């Protein structure tokens, strides 16, 4: 009898242990993906749970309070296990010790075999990869233009270089009254103008890591944008609002001739102005002298405070694998960050539909995704100072050279390693 | 007279829930926040599970040397300009709608609508108003006060953005203070007004000599609330100008918000110290308000 009881207790204990293992719950936070992409996320989670019966995924979509919610959850001891952050936030979180290195959870060989080297570099801080790169976008991925405004301006083709774009800005405005495009002069919470330096092959940092974006060449480039701003060739709201949002809004009203960016703008134009959408021409975007793209990417990270890092790493790796990124790119025009995407046939289809055409142009270009600069330590303060100086130059309070020198001085005095 | 202990115990028992809530949600955060102002408590310390480290007056020295904080404090103090305008306007309109005329209920409700309008909706609406091609310039052009060529982008102008945002604060607060004044006006005994009429006082004299003195407690309350709200202005600035152009609308609470909540680079210590400075300014200005609108003169006169 005693032996039977012992066996029973042991069996119950083992089954409890097994069921406890089955109950490993991974909390997964995405950023601005619900409700539009609920189907994709839920389907992928269901497939992951089927492949990993010992892991249950508890999904929540966060929006503008994502970072604050993340910090609060760490404070309250219930941090999520997998979090969706962009390049800049990942760098900031990693610099401050909020993240576990992905390269400590998944072998470097696996990461290298899965993602583009540049995608991994985007999320590398202090020699460690801190994220599983997810979907991305290219800032200069495609150029969309309004053929009527082009015709009115007398332009026969889209600009192919930044210099041509600047020249066209004047022609379009003078002849049509509409703006040619909306440059990312001072996008909130980042230092978007640094991207123009990168595109022109001008360095952001010196070899010793110090800020170095104040050479005469940098100042000359900024001066060209200052001239455009002062001449009324770019919307004045561009110093106050996010350029891509503003461009998309004004394009739909026939007040901007071109949008430079990803296919995602087309989805909005399709909703707000179907006629313009139908006539929109999609082509390659102009590039700067360095002939490089800038762009951004989302990633999945595992917080230091995660209680289930192994299971979290599994989920992050699953969501960001080649098959799932390609599946996501079928739902929405994102650029996958996986090596396998560049040979995928899904980006080789030809179509006259603007979204399909744009997707085909950029879909396999994930290897070019590069913001052009690494977030410096203490970046919130540094970005604010940089943007204040860019604004001072645009509004004529400082010369371009003085603004950049002031920003460099501030950066080098306040940058945390 | 001695109060029986049972009665005392009973009183404290009834007070206890409110006191506990106050202690947890008001007094503790206040004291802890004040303490944080004297510590180093950054994102990096927080992520490592390290608590705040006492650093004395370091944060205050940082604030003293930060030109952005000086601008922010100066802007917040300048923002107090909205207080007298807002109070006078809402008191005046409260007097006007404190009449039993047809449609008055509708007017009272209409004035209150902005109070319950979300700030994001207000921001979209005022974007249309303040845009270079917006409603305000259209009105000014129609009145031949300006031309389309000279139209101003109100939110992009270093001179005007401050007043444009202030107008939104005025628009949002107006109905709230009007309702408070209306409640105050309805407590004024009708006989006093009638006596003033019999004495031959005209409406202007009745307003200044009867209404305003009797409304002093309400004026003090509204002015205090409005002063504190002006010093703490944040939402409309964030959504309309994000502090620009050239930090001309960057307020002290924006500074606190940026340091405490804007990302992983946060610095609770510095944010708390900045908050303490704002609180000190609010206390000083409140003391001035109490002095200006003290009610003991009225009580003595009554």
PDB file of N, CA, C and O in Angstrom, chain A residues 24 38 42 59 81 120 168 226 278 380 384 391 400 403:
ATOM      1  N   UNK A  24       4.729  27.183 -19.447  1.00  0.00           N
ATOM      2  CA  UNK A  24       5.647  28.323 -19.599  1.00  0.00           C
ATOM      3  C   UNK A  24       4.983  29.367 -20.496  1.00  0.00           C
ATOM      4  O   UNK A  24       4.706  29.093 -21.666  1.00  0.00           O
ATOM      5  N   UNK A  38      -3.627  41.721 -36.854  1.00  0.00           N
ATOM      6  CA  UNK A  38      -4.011  40.700 -35.867  1.00  0.00           C
ATOM      7  C   UNK A  38      -3.959  39.296 -36.465  1.00  0.00           C
ATOM      8  O   UNK A  38      -3.439  38.366 -35.840  1.00  0.00           O
ATOM      9  N   UNK A  42      -1.615  36.478 -34.919  1.00  0.00           N
ATOM     10  CA  UNK A  42      -2.267  35.341 -34.241  1.00  0.00           C
ATOM     11  C   UNK A  42      -1.954  34.018 -34.940  1.00  0.00           C
ATOM     12  O   UNK A  42      -1.724  33.006 -34.280  1.00  0.00           O
ATOM     13  N   UNK A  59       0.057  37.538 -26.042  1.00  0.00           N
ATOM     14  CA  UNK A  59       0.393  38.678 -26.905  1.00  0.00           C
ATOM     15  C   UNK A  59      -0.365  39.948 -26.520  1.00  0.00           C
ATOM     16  O   UNK A  59      -1.563  39.907 -26.222  1.00  0.00           O
ATOM     17  N   UNK A  81       8.528  39.195 -22.042  1.00  0.00           N
ATOM     18  CA  UNK A  81       9.674  38.342 -22.415  1.00  0.00           C
ATOM     19  C   UNK A  81      10.230  38.689 -23.787  1.00  0.00           C
ATOM     20  O   UNK A  81      11.424  38.536 -24.030  1.00  0.00           O
ATOM     21  N   UNK A 120      22.312  42.852 -38.579  1.00  0.00           N
ATOM     22  CA  UNK A 120      22.869  42.530 -37.261  1.00  0.00           C
ATOM     23  C   UNK A 120      23.682  43.709 -36.729  1.00  0.00           C
ATOM     24  O   UNK A 120      23.604  44.035 -35.544  1.00  0.00           O
ATOM     25  N   UNK A 168      15.160  70.180 -58.697  1.00  0.00           N
ATOM     26  CA  UNK A 168      13.745  69.995 -59.046  1.00  0.00           C
ATOM     27  C   UNK A 168      12.812  70.663 -58.034  1.00  0.00           C
ATOM     28  O   UNK A 168      11.705  71.091 -58.383  1.00  0.00           O
ATOM     29  N   UNK A 226      19.010  74.767 -46.005  1.00  0.00           N
ATOM     30  CA  UNK A 226      18.612  76.053 -45.411  1.00  0.00           C
ATOM     31  C   UNK A 226      18.077  76.976 -46.511  1.00  0.00           C
ATOM     32  O   UNK A 226      17.045  77.622 -46.356  1.00  0.00           O
ATOM     33  N   UNK A 278      -4.042  55.698 -58.555  1.00  0.00           N
ATOM     34  CA  UNK A 278      -4.024  54.977 -59.822  1.00  0.00           C
ATOM     35  C   UNK A 278      -3.025  55.588 -60.811  1.00  0.00           C
ATOM     36  O   UNK A 278      -2.403  54.872 -61.600  1.00  0.00           O
ATOM     37  N   UNK A 380      18.876  60.953 -26.218  1.00  0.00           N
ATOM     38  CA  UNK A 380      17.714  61.854 -26.163  1.00  0.00           C
ATOM     39  C   UNK A 380      18.162  63.314 -26.066  1.00  0.00           C
ATOM     40  O   UNK A 380      17.672  64.181 -26.776  1.00  0.00           O
ATOM     41  N   UNK A 384      18.119  66.114 -29.218  1.00  0.00           N
ATOM     42  CA  UNK A 384      17.401  67.393 -29.028  1.00  0.00           C
ATOM     43  C   UNK A 384      18.321  68.555 -29.371  1.00  0.00           C
ATOM     44  O   UNK A 384      17.931  69.481 -30.081  1.00  0.00           O
ATOM     45  N   UNK A 391      17.412  73.500 -36.502  1.00  0.00           N
ATOM     46  CA  UNK A 391      16.312  74.470 -36.577  1.00  0.00           C
ATOM     47  C   UNK A 391      16.849  75.904 -36.567  1.00  0.00           C
ATOM     48  O   UNK A 391      16.371  76.764 -37.316  1.00  0.00           O
ATOM     49  N   UNK A 400      24.996  77.683 -40.945  1.00  0.00           N
ATOM     50  CA  UNK A 400      25.031  76.216 -40.974  1.00  0.00           C
ATOM     51  C   UNK A 400      26.288  75.711 -40.243  1.00  0.00           C
ATOM     52  O   UNK A 400      26.229  74.771 -39.442  1.00  0.00           O
ATOM     53  N   UNK A 403      25.963  76.173 -36.444  1.00  0.00           N
ATOM     54  CA  UNK A 403      24.987  75.235 -35.866  1.00  0.00           C
ATOM     55  C   UNK A 403      25.621  73.858 -35.702  1.00  0.00           C
ATOM     56  O   UNK A 403      25.483  73.223 -34.641  1.00  0.00           O
TER      57      UNK A 403
END
